[in-house]
mmCIF file of C-alpha atoms in Angstrom:
data_model
loop_
_atom_site.group_PDB
_atom_site.id
_atom_site.type_symbol
_atom_site.label_atom_id
_atom_site.label_comp_id
_atom_site.label_asym_id
_atom_site.label_seq_id
_atom_site.Cartn_x
_atom_site.Cartn_y
_atom_site.Cartn_z
ATOM 1 C CA MET Q 1 5.333 -9.479 -5.329
ATOM 2 C CA HIS Q 2 4.332 -5.800 -6.245
ATOM 3 C CA SER Q 3 6.023 -2.636 -6.078
ATOM 4 C CA PRO Q 4 4.607 -0.069 -3.426
ATOM 5 C CA ASP Q 5 3.101 2.283 -6.097
ATOM 6 C CA GLU Q 6 1.203 -0.767 -7.393
ATOM 7 C CA ILE Q 7 -0.083 -1.844 -3.994
ATOM 8 C CA ARG Q 8 -1.301 2.019 -3.524
ATOM 9 C CA ILE Q 9 -3.067 1.753 -6.706
ATOM 10 C CA LEU Q 10 -4.759 -1.386 -6.009
ATOM 11 C CA ARG Q 11 -5.592 0.153 -2.378
ATOM 12 C CA ARG Q 12 -7.282 3.140 -4.239
ATOM 13 C CA ILE Q 13 -9.371 0.976 -6.469
ATOM 14 C CA HIS Q 14 -10.534 -0.985 -3.282
ATOM 15 C CA ALA Q 15 -11.445 2.470 -1.368
ATOM 16 C CA ALA Q 16 -13.198 3.713 -4.315
ATOM 17 C CA ALA Q 17 -15.393 0.702 -4.395
ATOM 18 C CA ALA Q 18 -15.977 0.879 -0.818
ATOM 19 C CA GLU Q 19 -16.994 4.355 -0.902
ATOM 20 C CA ARG Q 20 -19.317 3.921 -4.049
ATOM 21 C CA ARG Q 21 -21.046 0.894 -2.414
ATOM 22 C CA LEU Q 22 -21.426 2.923 0.823
ATOM 23 C CA ARG Q 23 -23.179 5.633 -1.266
ATOM 24 C CA ASP Q 24 -25.293 3.015 -3.356
ATOM 25 C CA PRO Q 25 -25.643 -0.457 -2.332
ATOM 26 C CA GLN Q 26 -26.708 -1.559 -5.712
ATOM 27 C CA ALA Q 27 -23.467 0.052 -7.537
ATOM 28 C CA PRO Q 28 -20.980 -2.391 -9.018
ATOM 29 C CA ALA Q 29 -18.401 -3.764 -6.779
ATOM 30 C CA ILE Q 30 -15.850 -3.153 -9.458
ATOM 31 C CA THR Q 31 -15.772 -1.275 -12.897
ATOM 32 C CA PRO Q 32 -14.488 -2.758 -16.055
ATOM 33 C CA GLU Q 33 -11.600 -0.303 -15.990
ATOM 34 C CA GLU Q 34 -10.883 -1.044 -12.193
ATOM 35 C CA ARG Q 35 -10.973 -4.983 -12.933
ATOM 36 C CA GLU Q 36 -8.562 -4.291 -15.951
ATOM 37 C CA ILE Q 37 -6.035 -2.436 -13.691
ATOM 38 C CA GLU Q 38 -6.436 -4.917 -10.940
ATOM 39 C CA GLN Q 39 -5.870 -7.906 -13.266
ATOM 40 C CA ARG Q 40 -2.949 -6.281 -14.886
ATOM 41 C CA LEU Q 41 -1.414 -5.439 -11.369
ATOM 42 C CA ARG Q 42 -2.338 -8.847 -9.744
ATOM 43 C CA LYS Q 43 0.164 -10.570 -12.149
ATOM 44 C CA GLY Q 44 3.045 -9.237 -9.939
ATOM 45 C CA HIS Q 45 6.768 -9.445 -10.131
ATOM 46 C CA PRO Q 46 9.122 -12.280 -9.846
ATOM 47 C CA TRP Q 47 11.429 -12.745 -7.090
ATOM 48 C CA PHE Q 48 13.828 -9.758 -6.587
ATOM 49 C CA ASP Q 49 17.512 -10.894 -6.140
ATOM 50 C CA GLY Q 50 19.118 -8.206 -4.586
ATOM 51 C CA PRO Q 51 19.096 -5.919 -1.461
ATOM 52 C CA ILE Q 52 15.896 -4.684 -0.092
ATOM 53 C CA PRO Q 53 15.344 -1.395 1.898
ATOM 54 C CA MET Q 54 13.553 -2.017 5.188
ATOM 55 C CA ILE Q 55 10.188 -0.257 5.607
ATOM 56 C CA PRO Q 56 9.512 2.232 8.394
ATOM 57 C CA VAL Q 57 6.666 0.535 10.622
ATOM 58 C CA ALA Q 58 6.599 2.890 13.708
ATOM 59 C CA GLN Q 59 8.399 6.058 14.966
ATOM 60 C CA LEU Q 60 7.728 6.555 18.870
ATOM 61 C CA TYR Q 61 9.082 9.589 20.896
ATOM 62 C CA ALA Q 62 9.654 9.148 24.814
ATOM 63 C CA ARG Q 63 7.512 12.507 25.193
ATOM 64 C CA ASP Q 64 4.629 10.770 23.920
ATOM 65 C CA VAL Q 65 4.620 7.158 25.085
ATOM 66 C CA PRO Q 66 6.763 5.305 27.640
ATOM 67 C CA LEU Q 67 9.481 3.250 25.949
ATOM 68 C CA PRO Q 68 10.655 0.520 28.046
ATOM 69 C CA ALA Q 69 14.270 -0.429 28.417
ATOM 70 C CA SER Q 70 15.532 2.589 26.366
ATOM 71 C CA PRO Q 71 19.283 3.121 26.309
ATOM 72 C CA PRO Q 72 20.508 6.433 28.090
ATOM 73 C CA GLY Q 73 20.100 9.501 26.063
ATOM 74 C CA ALA Q 74 17.583 7.882 23.504
ATOM 75 C CA ASP Q 75 14.130 9.490 23.185
ATOM 76 C CA LEU Q 76 13.241 8.189 19.739
ATOM 77 C CA LEU Q 77 12.583 4.538 18.699
ATOM 78 C CA GLN Q 78 12.442 3.569 15.108
ATOM 79 C CA VAL Q 79 11.189 0.378 14.093
ATOM 80 C CA LEU Q 80 11.677 -1.073 10.561
ATOM 81 C CA TRP Q 81 11.019 -4.335 8.994
ATOM 82 C CA CYS Q 82 11.700 -6.431 5.873
ATOM 83 C CA PRO Q 83 8.595 -6.653 3.813
ATOM 84 C CA CYS Q 84 9.085 -10.436 3.103
ATOM 85 C CA ASP Q 85 8.628 -13.603 4.971
ATOM 86 C CA HIS Q 86 11.966 -15.374 6.169
ATOM 87 C CA GLU Q 87 12.244 -19.356 6.186
ATOM 88 C CA GLU Q 88 12.000 -19.614 9.831
ATOM 89 C CA PHE Q 89 9.251 -16.918 10.145
ATOM 90 C CA ALA Q 90 5.853 -16.183 8.620
ATOM 91 C CA HIS Q 91 6.170 -12.886 9.329
ATOM 92 C CA PRO Q 92 8.685 -9.780 8.501
ATOM 93 C CA ARG Q 93 11.790 -9.487 10.393
ATOM 94 C CA THR Q 94 12.212 -6.330 12.482
ATOM 95 C CA ALA Q 95 14.824 -3.879 13.304
ATOM 96 C CA LEU Q 96 14.887 -1.682 16.313
ATOM 97 C CA PHE Q 97 16.766 1.832 15.979
ATOM 98 C CA TRP Q 98 17.128 3.745 19.181
ATOM 99 C CA ARG Q 99 18.263 7.414 18.596
ATOM 100 C CA SER Q 100 18.593 10.787 20.349
ATOM 101 C CA SER Q 101 16.161 12.960 18.429
ATOM 102 C CA ALA Q 102 18.535 16.137 19.098
ATOM 103 C CA SER Q 103 21.077 14.438 16.984
ATOM 104 C CA VAL Q 104 19.013 13.662 14.041
ATOM 105 C CA THR Q 105 19.761 16.586 11.707
ATOM 106 C CA ASP Q 106 19.616 15.424 8.019
ATOM 107 C CA VAL Q 107 16.019 14.086 7.547
ATOM 108 C CA LEU Q 108 14.971 12.421 4.257
ATOM 109 C CA GLU Q 109 11.898 13.980 2.958
ATOM 110 C CA ALA Q 110 10.935 10.357 1.847
ATOM 111 C CA PRO Q 111 12.501 7.116 3.076
ATOM 112 C CA PRO Q 112 13.747 4.740 0.227
ATOM 113 C CA GLU Q 113 11.318 2.061 -0.716
ATOM 114 C CA PRO Q 114 11.882 -1.629 -1.677
ATOM 115 C CA PRO Q 115 11.438 -2.434 -5.511
ATOM 116 C CA VAL Q 116 9.037 -5.264 -4.400
ATOM 117 C CA ILE Q 117 7.059 -6.203 -1.365
ATOM 118 C CA GLN Q 118 5.941 -9.863 -1.011
ATOM 119 C CA PHE Q 119 2.466 -9.110 0.424
ATOM 120 C CA ASP Q 120 0.210 -6.129 0.188
ATOM 121 C CA TRP Q 121 -0.469 -6.077 3.968
ATOM 122 C CA TYR Q 122 3.377 -5.562 4.736
ATOM 123 C CA LEU Q 123 3.142 -2.024 3.549
ATOM 124 C CA PRO Q 124 1.921 0.142 6.282
ATOM 125 C CA GLU Q 125 -0.621 2.923 5.480
ATOM 126 C CA PRO Q 126 0.807 6.105 7.091
ATOM 127 C CA CYS Q 127 -0.919 6.894 10.422
ATOM 128 C CA LEU Q 128 -0.721 9.720 12.969
ATOM 129 C CA LEU Q 129 -0.942 7.999 16.563
ATOM 130 C CA ALA Q 130 -3.035 9.502 19.313
ATOM 131 C CA PRO Q 131 -1.597 7.797 22.084
ATOM 132 C CA GLU Q 132 -3.986 6.991 25.221
ATOM 133 C CA GLN Q 133 -2.492 5.402 28.575
ATOM 134 C CA ILE Q 134 -4.771 2.657 29.828
ATOM 135 C CA THR Q 135 -4.845 -0.005 32.523
ATOM 136 C CA GLU Q 136 -5.075 -3.841 31.379
ATOM 137 C CA TYR Q 137 -4.341 -6.936 33.207
ATOM 138 C CA PRO Q 138 -2.752 -10.270 32.478
ATOM 139 C CA SER Q 139 -3.972 -12.942 30.547
ATOM 140 C CA PRO Q 140 -5.896 -15.746 32.442
ATOM 141 C CA LEU Q 141 -3.382 -18.078 31.196
ATOM 142 C CA GLU Q 142 -0.764 -16.072 33.370
ATOM 143 C CA LEU Q 143 -2.920 -16.064 36.592
ATOM 144 C CA SER Q 144 -2.756 -18.401 39.297
ATOM 145 C CA LYS Q 145 -5.365 -21.390 39.409
ATOM 146 C CA GLU Q 146 -6.545 -19.609 42.626
ATOM 147 C CA LEU Q 147 -7.268 -16.261 40.766
ATOM 148 C CA GLN Q 148 -8.645 -18.158 37.859
ATOM 149 C CA GLN Q 149 -11.280 -19.612 40.278
ATOM 150 C CA GLN Q 150 -12.020 -16.565 41.830
ATOM 151 C CA LEU Q 151 -12.624 -14.934 38.268
ATOM 152 C CA GLY Q 152 -15.179 -17.586 37.780
ATOM 153 C CA ASP Q 153 -16.920 -17.163 40.761
ATOM 154 C CA VAL Q 154 -20.321 -15.387 40.331
ATOM 155 C CA ASN Q 155 -20.667 -14.526 43.624
ATOM 156 C CA LEU Q 156 -17.851 -12.631 44.150
ATOM 157 C CA TRP Q 157 -18.715 -10.390 40.978
ATOM 158 C CA GLU Q 158 -22.416 -9.885 42.486
ATOM 159 C CA THR Q 159 -20.599 -8.910 45.883
ATOM 160 C CA ALA Q 160 -18.478 -6.323 43.998
ATOM 161 C CA GLY Q 161 -21.723 -4.840 42.448
ATOM 162 C CA PHE Q 162 -20.832 -5.507 38.821
ATOM 163 C CA ALA Q 163 -23.297 -7.115 36.452
ATOM 164 C CA TRP Q 164 -20.841 -8.745 33.839
ATOM 165 C CA ASP Q 165 -23.829 -10.605 32.508
ATOM 166 C CA SER Q 166 -25.296 -7.142 31.144
ATOM 167 C CA THR Q 167 -22.105 -6.971 28.701
ATOM 168 C CA GLY Q 168 -23.193 -9.920 26.707
ATOM 169 C CA ALA Q 169 -20.490 -12.191 28.048
ATOM 170 C CA LEU Q 170 -21.313 -15.901 28.626
ATOM 171 C CA ASP Q 171 -19.352 -15.810 31.674
ATOM 172 C CA PRO Q 172 -17.340 -14.029 34.054
ATOM 173 C CA GLN Q 173 -14.043 -15.380 32.397
ATOM 174 C CA GLU Q 174 -15.134 -14.379 28.873
ATOM 175 C CA PHE Q 175 -15.903 -10.879 30.195
ATOM 176 C CA TYR Q 176 -12.439 -10.581 31.571
ATOM 177 C CA PHE Q 177 -10.688 -11.968 28.403
ATOM 178 C CA ARG Q 178 -12.683 -9.494 26.169
ATOM 179 C CA ASN Q 179 -12.850 -6.382 28.307
ATOM 180 C CA LEU Q 180 -10.150 -6.241 31.011
ATOM 181 C CA CYS Q 181 -6.974 -8.412 30.036
ATOM 182 C CA HIS Q 182 -4.132 -7.594 27.358
ATOM 183 C CA ALA Q 183 -5.673 -4.702 25.564
ATOM 184 C CA PRO Q 184 -6.093 -5.183 21.649
ATOM 185 C CA GLY Q 185 -4.436 -3.023 19.219
ATOM 186 C CA TRP Q 186 -1.232 -1.277 18.996
ATOM 187 C CA LYS Q 187 0.581 -0.618 22.294
ATOM 188 C CA THR Q 188 3.887 -0.106 24.059
ATOM 189 C CA GLY Q 189 4.451 -1.916 27.277
ATOM 190 C CA GLY Q 190 1.445 -3.781 28.994
ATOM 191 C CA TRP Q 191 0.964 -7.253 29.109
ATOM 192 C CA THR Q 192 1.875 -10.012 26.553
ATOM 193 C CA ARG Q 193 -1.055 -11.478 24.524
ATOM 194 C CA TRP Q 194 -1.407 -15.383 24.501
ATOM 195 C CA GLY Q 195 -3.687 -17.390 22.216
ATOM 196 C CA LEU Q 196 -1.904 -19.123 19.724
ATOM 197 C CA THR Q 197 0.388 -20.776 22.577
ATOM 198 C CA ASP Q 198 0.261 -21.080 26.292
ATOM 199 C CA PRO Q 199 2.684 -18.551 28.308
ATOM 200 C CA MET Q 200 6.275 -19.847 27.588
ATOM 201 C CA PRO Q 201 9.751 -18.134 28.740
ATOM 202 C CA ARG Q 202 11.059 -15.349 26.488
ATOM 203 C CA PRO Q 203 14.524 -15.363 27.853
ATOM 204 C CA CYS Q 204 16.962 -13.054 26.197
ATOM 205 C CA PRO Q 205 19.230 -14.934 23.756
ATOM 206 C CA GLU Q 206 22.102 -12.862 24.893
ATOM 207 C CA CYS Q 207 21.994 -13.044 28.570
ATOM 208 C CA GLY Q 208 19.046 -15.245 29.593
ATOM 209 C CA THR Q 209 17.112 -12.341 31.366
ATOM 210 C CA GLU Q 210 13.262 -12.598 30.869
ATOM 211 C CA THR Q 211 12.591 -10.140 28.286
ATOM 212 C CA THR Q 212 9.553 -7.583 28.567
ATOM 213 C CA PRO Q 213 7.105 -6.313 25.972
ATOM 214 C CA LEU Q 214 8.378 -3.235 24.038
ATOM 215 C CA LEU Q 215 5.905 -2.695 21.289
ATOM 216 C CA THR Q 216 2.833 -4.876 19.940
ATOM 217 C CA ILE Q 217 2.379 -4.406 16.117
ATOM 218 C CA ALA Q 218 -1.374 -5.601 15.741
ATOM 219 C CA SER Q 219 -3.525 -6.239 12.696
ATOM 220 C CA SER Q 220 -6.460 -4.332 14.066
ATOM 221 C CA GLU Q 221 -7.219 -2.023 16.961
ATOM 222 C CA TRP Q 222 -10.333 -4.103 18.309
ATOM 223 C CA ASN Q 223 -12.885 -6.785 17.184
ATOM 224 C CA SER Q 224 -16.308 -7.772 17.597
ATOM 225 C CA GLY Q 225 -15.533 -9.325 21.026
ATOM 226 C CA SER Q 226 -13.509 -6.369 22.296
ATOM 227 C CA LYS Q 227 -15.757 -3.133 21.536
ATOM 228 C CA SER Q 228 -15.328 -1.765 25.043
ATOM 229 C CA TRP Q 229 -11.847 -0.914 23.907
ATOM 230 C CA MET Q 230 -13.318 1.106 20.957
ATOM 231 C CA PRO Q 231 -12.702 4.925 21.032
ATOM 232 C CA GLU Q 232 -15.744 6.675 21.341
ATOM 233 C CA GLU Q 233 -15.498 8.632 18.251
ATOM 234 C CA GLU Q 234 -15.319 5.381 16.361
ATOM 235 C CA ARG Q 235 -18.369 3.908 18.075
ATOM 236 C CA THR Q 236 -20.430 6.900 16.399
ATOM 237 C CA ASN Q 237 -18.664 7.181 13.201
ATOM 238 C CA PRO Q 238 -17.307 3.956 11.935
ATOM 239 C CA THR Q 239 -16.100 4.568 8.119
ATOM 240 C CA PRO Q 240 -14.770 1.700 6.262
ATOM 241 C CA LEU Q 241 -11.132 2.132 5.042
ATOM 242 C CA LEU Q 242 -10.642 -0.354 2.335
ATOM 243 C CA LEU Q 243 -12.997 -2.942 0.866
ATOM 244 C CA GLY Q 244 -12.505 -6.138 2.947
ATOM 245 C CA THR Q 245 -10.513 -4.358 5.539
ATOM 246 C CA PRO Q 246 -12.128 -3.800 9.084
ATOM 247 C CA PRO Q 247 -12.630 -0.127 10.091
ATOM 248 C CA SER Q 248 -10.414 -0.931 12.975
ATOM 249 C CA ASN Q 249 -7.259 -1.567 10.673
ATOM 250 C CA PHE Q 250 -5.965 1.816 10.249
ATOM 251 C CA THR Q 251 -2.451 0.744 9.133
ATOM 252 C CA VAL Q 252 -3.959 -2.063 6.845
ATOM 253 C CA LEU Q 253 -1.156 -4.496 8.131
ATOM 254 C CA ASP Q 254 -1.963 -8.197 8.671
ATOM 255 C CA ILE Q 255 0.274 -10.402 10.836
ATOM 256 C CA ALA Q 256 -0.384 -14.048 10.194
ATOM 257 C CA SER Q 257 -3.818 -13.864 9.283
ATOM 258 C CA ALA Q 258 -5.274 -11.031 12.112
ATOM 259 C CA TYR Q 259 -2.695 -11.774 14.915
ATOM 260 C CA SER Q 260 -0.133 -9.536 16.552
ATOM 261 C CA LEU Q 261 3.637 -9.046 16.322
ATOM 262 C CA GLN Q 262 4.805 -8.411 19.856
ATOM 263 C CA LEU Q 263 8.639 -7.266 20.288
ATOM 264 C CA HIS Q 264 10.217 -8.054 23.626
ATOM 265 C CA VAL Q 265 13.450 -6.454 24.729
ATOM 266 C CA CYS Q 266 15.870 -7.214 27.492
ATOM 267 C CA PRO Q 267 15.584 -5.105 30.636
ATOM 268 C CA ALA Q 268 19.267 -5.804 31.427
ATOM 269 C CA SER Q 269 20.707 -4.005 28.208
ATOM 270 C CA PRO Q 270 18.929 -2.423 25.082
ATOM 271 C CA GLU Q 271 21.920 -3.364 22.954
ATOM 272 C CA HIS Q 272 20.877 -7.205 23.357
ATOM 273 C CA PRO Q 273 18.916 -8.705 20.498
ATOM 274 C CA HIS Q 274 14.953 -8.433 20.846
ATOM 275 C CA ILE Q 275 12.485 -11.248 20.531
ATOM 276 C CA GLU Q 276 9.715 -11.473 18.022
ATOM 277 C CA LEU Q 277 6.333 -13.241 19.166
ATOM 278 C CA VAL Q 278 3.605 -13.803 17.145
ATOM 279 C CA GLN Q 279 0.103 -14.175 19.235
#
């Protein structure tokens, strides 16, 4: 375990190394001074036995993004998590706080930080969001057998006049999966991503109502198979963030080795417990 400040020092070392290698591919991946600091910090700290402040993960305003199932009068959603895995989950436990921004008067200049964090990738790198509204479609696993067959019908695609094979996809189903359904990256609302498991019911633990997606916390904004979702400015100027970190991972978070943590809420009542789903 490391303190937040130690994690930031390690990140600066990695960022400096990435910048150095970008300017000169023959430059050393790590200097003796950097190696000494890294080896000292990598020793870490023992497990901390005491209360640990939660870490801010996202702050969203209704004026910027749609917030499904928000309580009456709430225009602000704050998402926090515990920076440690728990016995029953291989990811941080999250907490949702719905607020009225007008009622928030005493704002801390800096939120309290935990003395230690279990993994480097549970400390978010601060980022300013630039929300964009997009259209996405359900996972193929959520489509009926008839629709799945239609997706794979090459003649239907040709009749529609779209050359799916010009995109590098092996078949229409791959094109649909990579470019049309459940967009990668962070998002509010939308469709649930499936991959680790087939679609399964997500009933509210309080009343049994089927929950709906609220927020997806992603390990990256896109990958090599979903470049169609990449913003134009990132296509022309991809800059490495940290050594070993994809340019699409601006927050430097990692969920269960490159997956996403999806938060689902009950549409019947925002007071009911939310559900955490890794896919």
